[in-house]
Amino acid sequence: MKVISKNDINKCIGVDINPTDWFVVTQDLINQFADCTLDHQFIHTDPLKAQGTMFGSTIAHGLLSLSIVPHFAKSFGYRLEGASFGLNYGFDKVRFIHPVKVNSRIRARAKLITVDEKNPGKYIFKTEVVIEIEGEKKPALIAEWLAMQIVPSAKLAKQTANE
């Protein structure tokens, strides 16, 4: 994650960030996600039955691909100088474009779209994220990811301590 000052924010907006390293989506990962979400639809968890579908194999849950975005953010994200921590704030315009077949390699491309100071010391970073699938023309997904970073001032630090 690249540390930037408040003065450098505008220099980062609209800049395409280098793609992340590739990440393999294994059947074990898909099964673990199915266990966590209680979504055991055969297209995700039954390799034999999934062979008979138009995909020819199991596919990752779309939400699994989306949930890997924070992992990729270690490579493409920005952290404001002095930020004490960051939080997921949500997603805008999430679209699942192409299924991710088991054992596919995916990576993220990202571009910071905006940074807004929602409240004093609370910044919302909106980043366009595209999850690519190696060997596929279409991406797995496109989303606008919102992340909040907290940069405490003396006043904010005192207020937070009193809450």
Coordinates of C-alpha atoms in Angstrom, one line a residue:
M1 CA 0.0 0.0 0.0
K2 CA 1.4 3.4 -1.0
V3 CA 1.3 6.1 1.7
I4 CA 0.3 9.5 0.4
S5 CA -0.2 13.0 1.9
K6 CA -3.4 14.9 1.7
N7 CA -1.7 17.3 -0.7
D8 CA -0.9 14.4 -3.1
I9 CA -4.4 13.0 -3.4
N10 CA -5.2 14.9 -6.6
K11 CA -2.0 13.6 -8.2
C12 CA -3.3 10.0 -7.7
I13 CA -6.9 10.4 -8.9
G14 CA -7.4 8.9 -12.4
V15 CA -4.1 7.2 -12.5
D16 CA -4.1 3.5 -13.6
I17 CA -2.3 1.5 -11.0
N18 CA -0.1 -1.4 -12.0
P19 CA -2.0 -4.7 -11.9
T20 CA -1.6 -6.9 -8.9
D21 CA 0.1 -10.3 -8.9
W22 CA -2.0 -13.3 -10.1
F23 CA -4.1 -15.2 -7.5
V24 CA -5.3 -18.8 -8.1
V25 CA -8.9 -19.5 -7.2
T26 CA -8.9 -23.1 -6.0
Q27 CA -11.7 -25.5 -5.3
D28 CA -10.7 -25.5 -1.6
L29 CA -11.1 -21.8 -1.5
I30 CA -14.5 -22.0 -3.3
N31 CA -15.7 -24.7 -0.8
Q32 CA -14.6 -22.6 2.2
F33 CA -16.5 -19.7 0.8
A34 CA -19.5 -21.9 0.3
D35 CA -19.3 -23.0 3.9
C36 CA -19.0 -19.4 5.2
T37 CA -22.0 -18.1 3.1
L38 CA -24.1 -21.3 3.2
D39 CA -24.3 -21.2 -0.6
H40 CA -23.5 -24.8 -1.6
Q41 CA -25.1 -24.6 -5.1
F42 CA -23.6 -27.5 -7.2
I43 CA -22.1 -25.1 -9.8
H44 CA -19.7 -24.1 -7.0
T45 CA -19.1 -27.2 -5.0
D46 CA -19.8 -30.3 -7.1
P47 CA -17.1 -30.8 -9.8
L48 CA -18.7 -33.8 -11.4
K49 CA -22.1 -32.3 -11.7
A50 CA -20.6 -29.0 -12.8
Q51 CA -18.9 -30.7 -15.7
G52 CA -22.3 -31.1 -17.4
T53 CA -22.9 -27.3 -17.4
M54 CA -22.1 -24.7 -20.0
F55 CA -19.0 -23.9 -17.9
G56 CA -17.5 -27.4 -17.9
S57 CA -16.3 -27.1 -14.3
T58 CA -17.2 -25.5 -11.0
I59 CA -17.1 -21.7 -10.8
A60 CA -16.3 -19.3 -8.0
H61 CA -19.2 -17.4 -6.4
G62 CA -19.3 -13.9 -7.7
L63 CA -19.2 -12.6 -4.2
L64 CA -16.0 -14.6 -3.6
S65 CA -14.3 -12.7 -6.4
L66 CA -15.6 -9.5 -4.9
S67 CA -14.5 -10.4 -1.4
I68 CA -10.9 -10.8 -2.7
V69 CA -10.7 -7.1 -3.5
P70 CA -9.3 -6.2 0.0
H71 CA -6.5 -8.7 -0.5
F72 CA -5.6 -7.1 -3.8
A73 CA -5.8 -3.6 -2.2
K74 CA -2.5 -4.4 -0.4
S75 CA -0.9 -3.9 -3.8
F76 CA -3.0 -1.1 -5.4
G77 CA -4.3 0.8 -2.4
Y78 CA -3.4 4.2 -1.0
R79 CA -3.1 5.0 2.7
L80 CA -3.3 8.6 3.9
E81 CA -0.3 9.7 5.9
G82 CA -1.3 9.7 9.6
A83 CA -4.3 7.4 9.0
S84 CA -4.9 5.2 12.1
F85 CA -7.0 2.6 10.3
G86 CA -9.3 2.0 7.3
L87 CA -12.7 0.4 6.9
N88 CA -14.7 -1.1 4.1
Y89 CA -17.4 1.4 3.4
G90 CA -19.2 -0.5 0.6
F91 CA -19.4 -0.9 -3.1
D92 CA -21.1 1.0 -5.9
K93 CA -22.1 -0.4 -9.3
V94 CA -20.9 -3.9 -8.8
R95 CA -21.2 -6.0 -12.0
F96 CA -20.3 -9.7 -12.4
I97 CA -19.3 -9.9 -16.1
H98 CA -17.7 -13.4 -16.5
P99 CA -17.5 -16.5 -14.3
V100 CA -14.3 -17.5 -12.7
K101 CA -13.7 -21.2 -13.3
V102 CA -11.9 -23.3 -10.7
N103 CA -8.1 -23.0 -10.8
S104 CA -8.3 -19.7 -12.8
R105 CA -5.8 -17.0 -12.1
I106 CA -7.2 -13.6 -11.3
R107 CA -5.7 -10.2 -10.6
A108 CA -6.9 -6.7 -10.1
R109 CA -6.5 -3.5 -12.0
A110 CA -7.4 -0.3 -10.1
K111 CA -7.8 3.4 -10.5
L112 CA -8.6 5.9 -7.7
I113 CA -11.7 7.8 -8.8
T114 CA -12.4 10.3 -5.9
V115 CA -11.4 11.0 -2.3
D116 CA -13.9 13.0 -0.3
E117 CA -13.6 14.1 3.3
K118 CA -17.0 13.0 4.7
N119 CA -16.4 14.4 8.1
P120 CA -13.3 16.0 9.6
G121 CA -10.6 13.3 9.5
K122 CA -12.8 10.7 7.8
Y123 CA -12.0 10.2 4.1
I124 CA -13.9 8.1 1.6
F125 CA -11.7 6.7 -1.2
K126 CA -13.7 5.5 -4.3
T127 CA -11.6 3.1 -6.4
E128 CA -12.6 1.5 -9.7
V129 CA -11.6 -2.1 -9.5
V130 CA -11.5 -4.6 -12.4
I131 CA -10.9 -8.2 -11.6
E132 CA -9.3 -9.8 -14.7
I133 CA -9.1 -13.5 -15.5
E134 CA -6.0 -14.8 -17.1
G135 CA -6.7 -15.8 -20.7
E136 CA -10.2 -14.2 -20.8
K137 CA -11.2 -11.1 -22.8
K138 CA -13.9 -10.2 -20.4
P139 CA -13.2 -9.4 -16.7
A140 CA -14.7 -11.3 -13.8
L141 CA -16.2 -8.1 -12.4
I142 CA -16.1 -4.4 -12.3
A143 CA -16.9 -2.5 -9.1
E144 CA -16.4 0.9 -7.5
W145 CA -15.1 0.1 -4.0
L146 CA -15.5 2.6 -1.1
A147 CA -13.0 2.6 1.7
M148 CA -12.9 5.0 4.7
Q149 CA -9.7 6.1 6.2
I150 CA -9.5 7.7 9.6
V151 CA -6.9 10.4 10.1
P152 CA -7.3 11.6 13.7
S153 CA -6.7 15.2 14.6
A154 CA -6.1 16.1 18.3
K155 CA -9.8 16.9 18.6
L156 CA -10.9 13.8 16.8
A157 CA -8.6 11.6 18.9
K158 CA -10.0 13.1 22.1
Q159 CA -13.6 12.6 20.8
T160 CA -13.0 9.0 19.8
A161 CA -11.4 8.3 23.2
N162 CA -14.5 9.6 25.0
E163 CA -17.0 7.4 22.9

